[in-house]
């Protein structure tokens, strides 16, 4: 038994060393990813549930490294945040997303683009100016840009976050609270913040098929609706989930049932159906 314990400890340390090596490689390589054009955005369509109309897209970052291959955002976004590389990378994503939507769907199109914003970006004093500049440079109307923020990025520094969100609100962009339900925050404080929409975390959408859990999702949707927020469901994968969300008058949804994230050159058939 003791031998097994030693072996497990050795294995554990090997695994840990491997993880640290991987983490260090990511950090080193991430420093040059942007200027070497290894980052790109994919776009996942969002649909209006009552009409079936396309609402817009969520931009999701992709990193393809020549040696490491495709590294998922869950591996590199945390590293980008710890090293603050998320500031230049996030600014690039914001500009790229606005330009792509304006190029593929110029006004009078009202399709929206949702961009994920890290807490580090939100707290950066320059952030509202950068958003304003991205709008001016691309020509995109402010109300077509939606910024997605998570609760965890707001909690620590609520007063700064609140001030920054109000500056963004005054620019006319939409603000969405991402991954709703995953954290533990009370609605009392969220209501003080100028969010337009709430995105329900995909774990709650996946619970819809589950006899004992789906009522939690249902109550959550009714509660959010009573507070007059728009609702986006993410991670929609089955017709059963779709039927349920429609019945509850959830506004918008995205997920593999409707479509995976796509390259920008694959979007035009969705935007201009033949
Ligand atoms: P998120 O913002 O919650 O994004 C939704 C994730 O769910 C995406 O994973 C998307 O590809 C995936 N997804 C979409 N439809 C389905 C579905 O039907 N079922 C399931 N199981 N998953 C679905 P992805 O692209 O790997 O991104 C993971 C996370 O990385 C994002 O979660 C977001 O927190 C972060 N992220 C991605 N791009 C950016 C970015 O540009 N900036 C920042 N700060 N974070 C980003
Ligand atoms: Ca998101
Ligand atoms: Ca989410
Ligand atoms: Ca997330």
Coordinates of C-alpha atoms and ligand atoms in Angstrom, one line a residue:
X1 CA 0.0 0.0 0.0
X2 CA 2.9 2.3 0.9
X3 CA 4.5 1.7 -2.5
X4 CA 1.2 2.7 -4.3
X5 CA 1.2 5.9 -2.2
X6 CA 4.8 6.7 -3.3
X7 CA 3.9 6.0 -6.9
X8 CA 0.9 8.2 -6.7
X9 CA 3.0 11.0 -5.3
X10 CA 5.6 10.6 -8.0
X11 CA 2.8 10.6 -10.7
X12 CA 1.3 13.6 -9.0
X13 CA 4.5 15.5 -9.2
X14 CA 5.2 14.5 -12.8
X15 CA 1.7 15.7 -13.7
X16 CA 2.3 19.0 -11.8
X17 CA 5.6 19.6 -13.5
X18 CA 4.0 18.9 -16.8
X19 CA 1.3 21.4 -16.1
X20 CA 3.7 24.0 -15.0
X21 CA 5.8 23.5 -18.1
X22 CA 2.7 23.8 -20.2
X23 CA 1.6 27.0 -18.3
X24 CA 5.1 28.5 -18.8
X25 CA 5.1 27.7 -22.5
X26 CA 1.7 29.3 -22.9
X27 CA 3.0 32.4 -21.1
X28 CA 6.1 32.7 -23.2
X29 CA 4.3 32.0 -26.5
X30 CA 1.4 34.2 -25.7
X31 CA 3.7 37.2 -25.6
X32 CA 4.3 37.0 -29.3
X33 CA 0.9 35.5 -30.4
X34 CA -0.7 38.8 -31.3
X35 CA 2.1 40.3 -33.4
X36 CA 2.6 36.9 -35.2
X37 CA -1.1 36.8 -36.2
X38 CA -1.8 33.6 -34.3
X39 CA -5.0 34.9 -32.7
X40 CA -8.3 34.9 -34.5
X41 CA -12.0 35.3 -33.7
X42 CA -14.8 32.9 -34.4
X43 CA -18.4 34.0 -34.4
X44 CA -21.3 32.0 -33.0
X45 CA -24.8 33.0 -34.2
X46 CA -27.5 34.0 -31.7
X47 CA -31.2 33.8 -32.7
X48 CA -34.4 35.4 -31.6
X49 CA -36.5 32.6 -30.2
X50 CA -40.0 33.8 -31.0
X51 CA -39.3 34.8 -34.7
X52 CA -36.3 32.6 -35.5
X53 CA -34.5 35.7 -36.8
X54 CA -30.8 36.0 -36.6
X55 CA -29.9 38.4 -33.8
X56 CA -26.1 38.6 -34.1
X57 CA -23.0 36.8 -33.1
X58 CA -20.7 36.2 -30.1
X59 CA -17.0 36.6 -30.9
X60 CA -14.9 33.9 -29.3
X61 CA -11.1 34.0 -29.4
X62 CA -9.0 31.2 -30.9
X63 CA -5.3 30.7 -30.7
X64 CA -3.5 28.5 -33.2
X65 CA 0.2 28.1 -32.4
X66 CA 2.6 26.5 -34.9
X67 CA 4.0 24.1 -32.3
X68 CA 1.3 23.8 -29.6
X69 CA -1.6 23.7 -32.0
X70 CA -5.0 25.1 -31.0
X71 CA -5.0 26.2 -27.4
X72 CA -8.5 26.6 -25.9
X73 CA -9.4 29.9 -24.4
X74 CA -9.9 28.2 -21.0
X75 CA -6.1 27.5 -21.1
X76 CA -4.8 30.9 -22.3
X77 CA -7.3 33.5 -21.1
X78 CA -6.4 33.0 -17.4
X79 CA -2.7 33.3 -18.3
X80 CA -3.5 36.4 -20.4
X81 CA -5.3 37.9 -17.3
X82 CA -2.5 37.0 -14.9
X83 CA 0.1 38.6 -17.1
X84 CA -2.2 41.5 -18.2
X85 CA -1.6 40.5 -21.8
X86 CA -5.4 40.5 -21.9
X87 CA -5.2 44.3 -22.3
X88 CA -3.6 44.4 -25.8
X89 CA -5.2 41.1 -26.8
X90 CA -8.7 42.2 -25.6
X91 CA -8.3 45.5 -27.4
X92 CA -7.4 43.7 -30.6
X93 CA -10.5 41.5 -30.2
X94 CA -12.8 44.4 -29.7
X95 CA -11.5 46.2 -32.8
X96 CA -11.5 43.1 -34.9
X97 CA -15.1 42.2 -33.8
X98 CA -16.5 45.6 -34.6
X99 CA -14.7 45.9 -37.9
X100 CA -15.8 42.4 -39.0
X101 CA -19.5 43.0 -38.2
X102 CA -19.5 46.4 -39.9
X103 CA -17.8 44.9 -43.0
X104 CA -20.2 41.9 -43.3
X105 CA -23.4 43.6 -42.2
X106 CA -23.1 47.4 -42.6
X107 CA -26.0 49.7 -41.6
X108 CA -29.0 49.6 -41.9
X109 CA -28.3 46.1 -40.5
X110 CA -29.1 45.9 -36.8
X111 CA -27.3 42.6 -36.2
X112 CA -25.3 42.7 -33.0
X113 CA -21.8 41.6 -32.0
X114 CA -21.1 40.4 -28.4
X115 CA -17.5 40.6 -27.2
X116 CA -16.2 39.0 -24.0
X117 CA -14.5 41.5 -21.7
X118 CA -12.2 40.4 -18.9
X119 CA -12.4 42.2 -15.5
X120 CA -8.8 43.4 -16.0
X121 CA -10.0 45.3 -19.1
X122 CA -13.1 46.7 -17.4
X123 CA -11.0 48.1 -14.6
X124 CA -8.5 49.7 -17.0
X125 CA -9.0 53.5 -16.9
X126 CA -8.6 53.6 -20.7
X127 CA -11.3 51.0 -21.4
X128 CA -14.3 53.3 -22.2
X129 CA -12.1 55.4 -24.5
X130 CA -10.9 52.3 -26.3
X131 CA -14.5 51.1 -26.8
X132 CA -15.4 54.5 -28.2
X133 CA -12.4 54.4 -30.5
X134 CA -13.2 51.0 -31.7
X135 CA -16.7 52.2 -32.6
X136 CA -15.4 55.3 -34.4
X137 CA -12.7 53.4 -36.3
X138 CA -15.2 50.7 -37.5
X139 CA -18.2 52.9 -38.0
X140 CA -20.3 50.5 -36.1
X141 CA -23.3 52.0 -34.2
X142 CA -22.9 51.8 -30.5
X143 CA -26.2 49.9 -29.9
X144 CA -24.9 47.0 -32.1
X145 CA -22.0 46.3 -29.8
X146 CA -22.6 44.2 -26.7
X147 CA -20.0 43.7 -24.0
X148 CA -20.2 40.5 -21.9
X149 CA -18.9 40.6 -18.4
X150 CA -19.0 38.0 -15.7
X151 CA -20.0 38.5 -12.1
X152 CA -16.5 37.5 -10.8
X153 CA -15.0 40.4 -12.7
X154 CA -17.3 42.9 -10.9
X155 CA -17.3 41.6 -7.3
X156 CA -13.9 42.7 -6.0
X157 CA -14.0 46.3 -7.1
X158 CA -17.7 47.0 -7.3
X159 CA -17.4 50.8 -7.1
X160 CA -14.8 51.1 -9.9
X161 CA -16.7 48.5 -12.0
X162 CA -20.0 50.5 -11.5
X163 CA -18.3 53.7 -12.6
X164 CA -16.8 52.1 -15.7
X165 CA -20.1 50.4 -16.6
X166 CA -21.9 53.8 -16.4
X167 CA -19.3 55.3 -18.8
X168 CA -19.9 52.5 -21.2
X169 CA -23.7 52.8 -20.8
X170 CA -23.4 56.5 -21.8
X171 CA -21.6 55.5 -25.0
X172 CA -24.8 53.6 -25.9
X173 CA -23.3 50.1 -26.0
X174 CA -25.3 47.1 -24.6
X175 CA -24.0 45.4 -21.4
X176 CA -24.7 41.7 -20.8
X177 CA -24.0 39.8 -17.6
X178 CA -22.4 36.5 -18.7
X179 CA -22.5 33.1 -17.0
X180 CA -25.4 34.1 -14.8
X181 CA -26.1 31.5 -12.1
X182 CA -22.6 30.3 -11.8
X183 CA -21.6 32.8 -9.1
X184 CA -23.4 33.5 -5.9
X185 CA -24.0 37.2 -6.1
X186 CA -27.3 38.6 -4.9
X187 CA -29.6 40.3 -7.3
X188 CA -29.6 43.4 -5.0
X189 CA -26.2 44.5 -6.1
X190 CA -26.6 43.4 -9.7
X191 CA -29.6 45.6 -10.0
X192 CA -27.5 48.7 -9.3
X193 CA -25.4 48.0 -12.4
X194 CA -26.7 49.1 -15.8
X195 CA -27.0 45.7 -17.5
X196 CA -29.4 45.3 -20.4
X197 CA -29.2 41.5 -20.7
X198 CA -28.5 38.4 -18.7
X199 CA -26.9 35.4 -20.2
X200 CA -27.9 32.2 -18.4
X201 CA -24.9 29.9 -17.9
X202 CA -25.0 26.8 -20.1
X203 CA -25.1 24.4 -17.1
X204 CA -28.7 25.6 -16.4
X205 CA -29.7 25.1 -20.1
X206 CA -28.3 21.6 -20.0
X207 CA -30.4 20.9 -16.9
X208 CA -33.5 21.4 -18.9
X209 CA -33.6 17.7 -19.9
X210 CA -33.3 16.8 -16.3
X211 CA -36.6 16.1 -14.5
X212 CA -35.5 17.4 -11.1
X213 CA -33.4 20.3 -12.2
X214 CA -35.3 22.0 -15.0
X215 CA -37.6 23.9 -12.7
X216 CA -34.7 25.8 -11.3
X217 CA -33.9 27.0 -14.8
X218 CA -37.6 27.9 -15.3
X219 CA -37.8 29.9 -12.1
X220 CA -34.6 31.6 -12.9
X221 CA -35.9 32.8 -16.3
X222 CA -39.2 34.0 -14.9
X223 CA -37.3 35.9 -12.2
X224 CA -35.0 37.6 -14.7
X225 CA -38.0 38.5 -16.9
X226 CA -39.8 40.1 -14.0
X227 CA -36.8 42.3 -13.6
X228 CA -37.2 43.4 -17.2
X229 CA -33.8 42.2 -18.4
X230 CA -33.4 40.6 -21.8
X231 CA -32.4 37.0 -21.6
X232 CA -29.9 35.0 -23.7
X233 CA -29.6 31.2 -23.2
X234 CA -26.2 29.8 -24.1
X235 CA -25.3 26.2 -24.8
X236 CA -28.6 25.3 -26.5
X237 CA -28.1 21.7 -27.8
X238 CA -31.4 20.0 -28.0
X239 CA -35.0 20.5 -29.4
X240 CA -36.3 19.7 -25.9
X241 CA -34.3 22.7 -24.5
X242 CA -35.5 24.9 -27.4
X243 CA -39.2 24.1 -26.8
X244 CA -38.9 24.8 -23.1
X245 CA -37.1 28.1 -23.6
X246 CA -39.7 29.2 -26.1
X247 CA -42.5 28.3 -23.8
X248 CA -40.9 30.5 -21.1
X249 CA -40.4 33.4 -23.5
X250 CA -36.7 33.5 -23.3
X251 CA -35.6 36.1 -25.8
X252 CA -32.5 34.8 -27.5
X253 CA -30.4 31.7 -27.7
X254 CA -27.1 30.4 -29.0
X255 CA -25.7 26.9 -29.1
X256 CA -24.6 23.9 -31.1
X257 CA -28.3 23.2 -32.1
X258 CA -28.2 26.5 -34.1
X259 CA -24.6 26.5 -35.0
X260 CA -21.0 26.3 -33.8
X261 CA -18.6 29.3 -33.8
X262 CA -17.6 30.0 -37.4
X263 CA -14.8 31.8 -39.2
X264 CA -15.7 35.3 -40.5
X265 CA -15.7 34.1 -44.1
X266 CA -18.5 31.6 -43.3
X267 CA -20.9 34.2 -42.0
X268 CA -22.2 35.8 -45.2
X269 CA -24.7 33.0 -45.9
X270 CA -26.2 33.4 -42.4
X271 CA -26.3 37.2 -42.8
X272 CA -27.7 37.2 -46.4
X273 CA -29.7 34.0 -46.8
X274 CA -30.4 33.2 -50.4
Ligands
LIG1 P1 -18.3 31.9 -22.6 O1 -18.2 33.4 -22.8 O2 -19.3 31.4 -21.7 O3 -18.5 31.3 -24.1 C1 -19.4 30.2 -24.4 C2 -18.6 29.0 -24.6 O4 -19.5 27.9 -24.9 C3 -17.6 29.0 -25.8 O5 -16.5 28.2 -25.5 C4 -18.5 28.4 -26.9 O6 -17.7 27.8 -28.0 C5 -19.1 27.3 -26.1 N1 -20.4 26.8 -26.7 C6 -21.2 27.4 -27.6 N2 -22.3 26.6 -27.9 C7 -22.2 25.5 -27.1 C8 -23.1 24.4 -26.8 O7 -24.1 24.2 -27.5 N3 -22.7 23.5 -25.9 C9 -21.5 23.6 -25.2 N4 -21.2 22.7 -24.3 N5 -20.7 24.7 -25.4 C10 -21.0 25.6 -26.3 P2 -15.0 28.7 -25.9 O8 -15.0 29.4 -27.2 O9 -14.1 27.6 -25.6 O10 -14.7 29.9 -24.8 C11 -14.6 29.6 -23.4 C12 -14.5 30.8 -22.6 O11 -13.4 31.5 -22.9 C13 -15.7 31.8 -22.9 O12 -16.8 31.3 -22.2 C14 -15.1 33.0 -22.3 O13 -15.2 33.1 -20.9 C15 -13.6 32.9 -22.6 N6 -13.4 33.7 -23.9 C16 -13.5 33.3 -25.2 N7 -13.1 34.3 -26.0 C17 -12.8 35.4 -25.2 C18 -12.3 36.7 -25.4 O14 -12.2 37.2 -26.6 N8 -12.1 37.5 -24.3 C19 -12.2 37.0 -23.0 N9 -11.9 37.8 -22.0 N10 -12.6 35.7 -22.8 C20 -12.9 35.0 -23.8
LIG2 CA1 -19.6 35.0 -23.3
LIG3 CA1 -21.2 32.3 -20.8
LIG4 CA1 -17.3 32.5 -19.3

